[in-house]
């Protein structure tokens, strides 16, 4: 008789969670680089200064917003 593998329904999501985290961090890095590429008139339109944009763009990719770090 063959044994059946019983896998909890959340097991797949547990395996994929690190990949999702990496994907989110890569997207964050791309967003910050895109922000840095905005022309000055668009930076002013969104209410930021060039200095604030550069400070955000130069943050390391692992420095994610606090709400991303909370467990769900």
mmCIF file of C-alpha atoms in Angstrom:
data_model
loop_
_atom_site.group_PDB
_atom_site.id
_atom_site.type_symbol
_atom_site.label_atom_id
_atom_site.label_comp_id
_atom_site.label_asym_id
_atom_site.label_seq_id
_atom_site.Cartn_x
_atom_site.Cartn_y
_atom_site.Cartn_z
ATOM 1 C CA UNK A 1 0.000 0.000 0.000
ATOM 2 C CA UNK A 2 1.293 3.436 -0.881
ATOM 3 C CA UNK A 3 1.332 6.190 1.678
ATOM 4 C CA UNK A 4 -0.585 9.347 0.924
ATOM 5 C CA UNK A 5 1.141 12.629 1.471
ATOM 6 C CA UNK A 6 -1.076 14.959 3.419
ATOM 7 C CA UNK A 7 -0.060 18.522 2.779
ATOM 8 C CA UNK A 8 -1.748 21.407 4.537
ATOM 9 C CA UNK A 9 -3.334 23.872 2.109
ATOM 10 C CA UNK A 10 -1.031 26.657 3.265
ATOM 11 C CA UNK A 11 2.177 24.655 2.665
ATOM 12 C CA UNK A 12 2.520 25.875 -0.910
ATOM 13 C CA UNK A 13 2.157 29.483 0.182
ATOM 14 C CA UNK A 14 4.824 28.927 2.843
ATOM 15 C CA UNK A 15 7.231 27.682 0.182
ATOM 16 C CA UNK A 16 6.482 30.637 -2.091
ATOM 17 C CA UNK A 17 6.589 33.299 0.631
ATOM 18 C CA UNK A 18 10.363 33.926 0.318
ATOM 19 C CA UNK A 19 10.002 34.305 -3.460
ATOM 20 C CA UNK A 20 7.147 36.763 -3.016
ATOM 21 C CA UNK A 21 9.258 38.762 -0.556
ATOM 22 C CA UNK A 22 12.160 38.896 -3.027
ATOM 23 C CA UNK A 23 9.786 39.936 -5.802
ATOM 24 C CA UNK A 24 8.373 42.732 -3.630
ATOM 25 C CA UNK A 25 11.840 43.995 -2.753
ATOM 26 C CA UNK A 26 12.868 44.004 -6.422
ATOM 27 C CA UNK A 27 9.705 45.934 -7.305
ATOM 28 C CA UNK A 28 10.485 48.414 -4.535
ATOM 29 C CA UNK A 29 13.969 48.953 -5.945
ATOM 30 C CA UNK A 30 12.576 49.496 -9.461
ATOM 31 C CA UNK A 31 10.038 51.996 -8.101
ATOM 32 C CA UNK A 32 12.749 53.942 -6.326
ATOM 33 C CA UNK A 33 14.881 54.051 -9.471
ATOM 34 C CA UNK A 34 11.873 55.214 -11.509
ATOM 35 C CA UNK A 35 11.217 57.928 -8.933
ATOM 36 C CA UNK A 36 14.811 59.125 -9.285
ATOM 37 C CA UNK A 37 14.367 59.363 -13.061
ATOM 38 C CA UNK A 38 11.380 61.717 -12.857
ATOM 39 C CA UNK A 39 11.967 65.179 -14.293
ATOM 40 C CA UNK A 40 11.919 68.096 -11.847
ATOM 41 C CA UNK A 41 8.483 69.360 -12.887
ATOM 42 C CA UNK A 42 6.917 65.964 -12.095
ATOM 43 C CA UNK A 43 8.756 65.772 -8.786
ATOM 44 C CA UNK A 44 7.219 69.135 -7.869
ATOM 45 C CA UNK A 45 3.793 67.917 -9.065
ATOM 46 C CA UNK A 46 3.816 65.114 -6.519
ATOM 47 C CA UNK A 47 4.902 67.488 -3.769
ATOM 48 C CA UNK A 48 8.469 66.308 -3.282
ATOM 49 C CA UNK A 49 11.851 67.939 -3.540
ATOM 50 C CA UNK A 50 14.708 66.563 -5.599
ATOM 51 C CA UNK A 51 16.604 65.975 -2.339
ATOM 52 C CA UNK A 52 13.743 63.895 -0.909
ATOM 53 C CA UNK A 53 13.548 61.890 -4.133
ATOM 54 C CA UNK A 54 17.281 61.187 -4.109
ATOM 55 C CA UNK A 55 17.171 60.228 -0.441
ATOM 56 C CA UNK A 56 14.384 57.722 -1.169
ATOM 57 C CA UNK A 57 16.093 56.403 -4.304
ATOM 58 C CA UNK A 58 19.347 55.818 -2.431
ATOM 59 C CA UNK A 59 17.772 53.745 0.323
ATOM 60 C CA UNK A 60 18.878 50.097 0.184
ATOM 61 C CA UNK A 61 16.403 47.643 -1.335
ATOM 62 C CA UNK A 62 15.993 45.810 1.977
ATOM 63 C CA UNK A 63 14.860 49.038 3.677
ATOM 64 C CA UNK A 64 11.180 48.411 3.016
ATOM 65 C CA UNK A 65 8.312 50.429 4.510
ATOM 66 C CA UNK A 66 7.292 49.357 8.014
ATOM 67 C CA UNK A 67 3.848 48.137 6.927
ATOM 68 C CA UNK A 68 5.540 45.609 4.600
ATOM 69 C CA UNK A 69 7.423 44.129 7.533
ATOM 70 C CA UNK A 70 4.335 43.308 9.598
ATOM 71 C CA UNK A 71 3.202 39.709 9.643
ATOM 72 C CA UNK A 72 -0.161 39.093 8.077
#
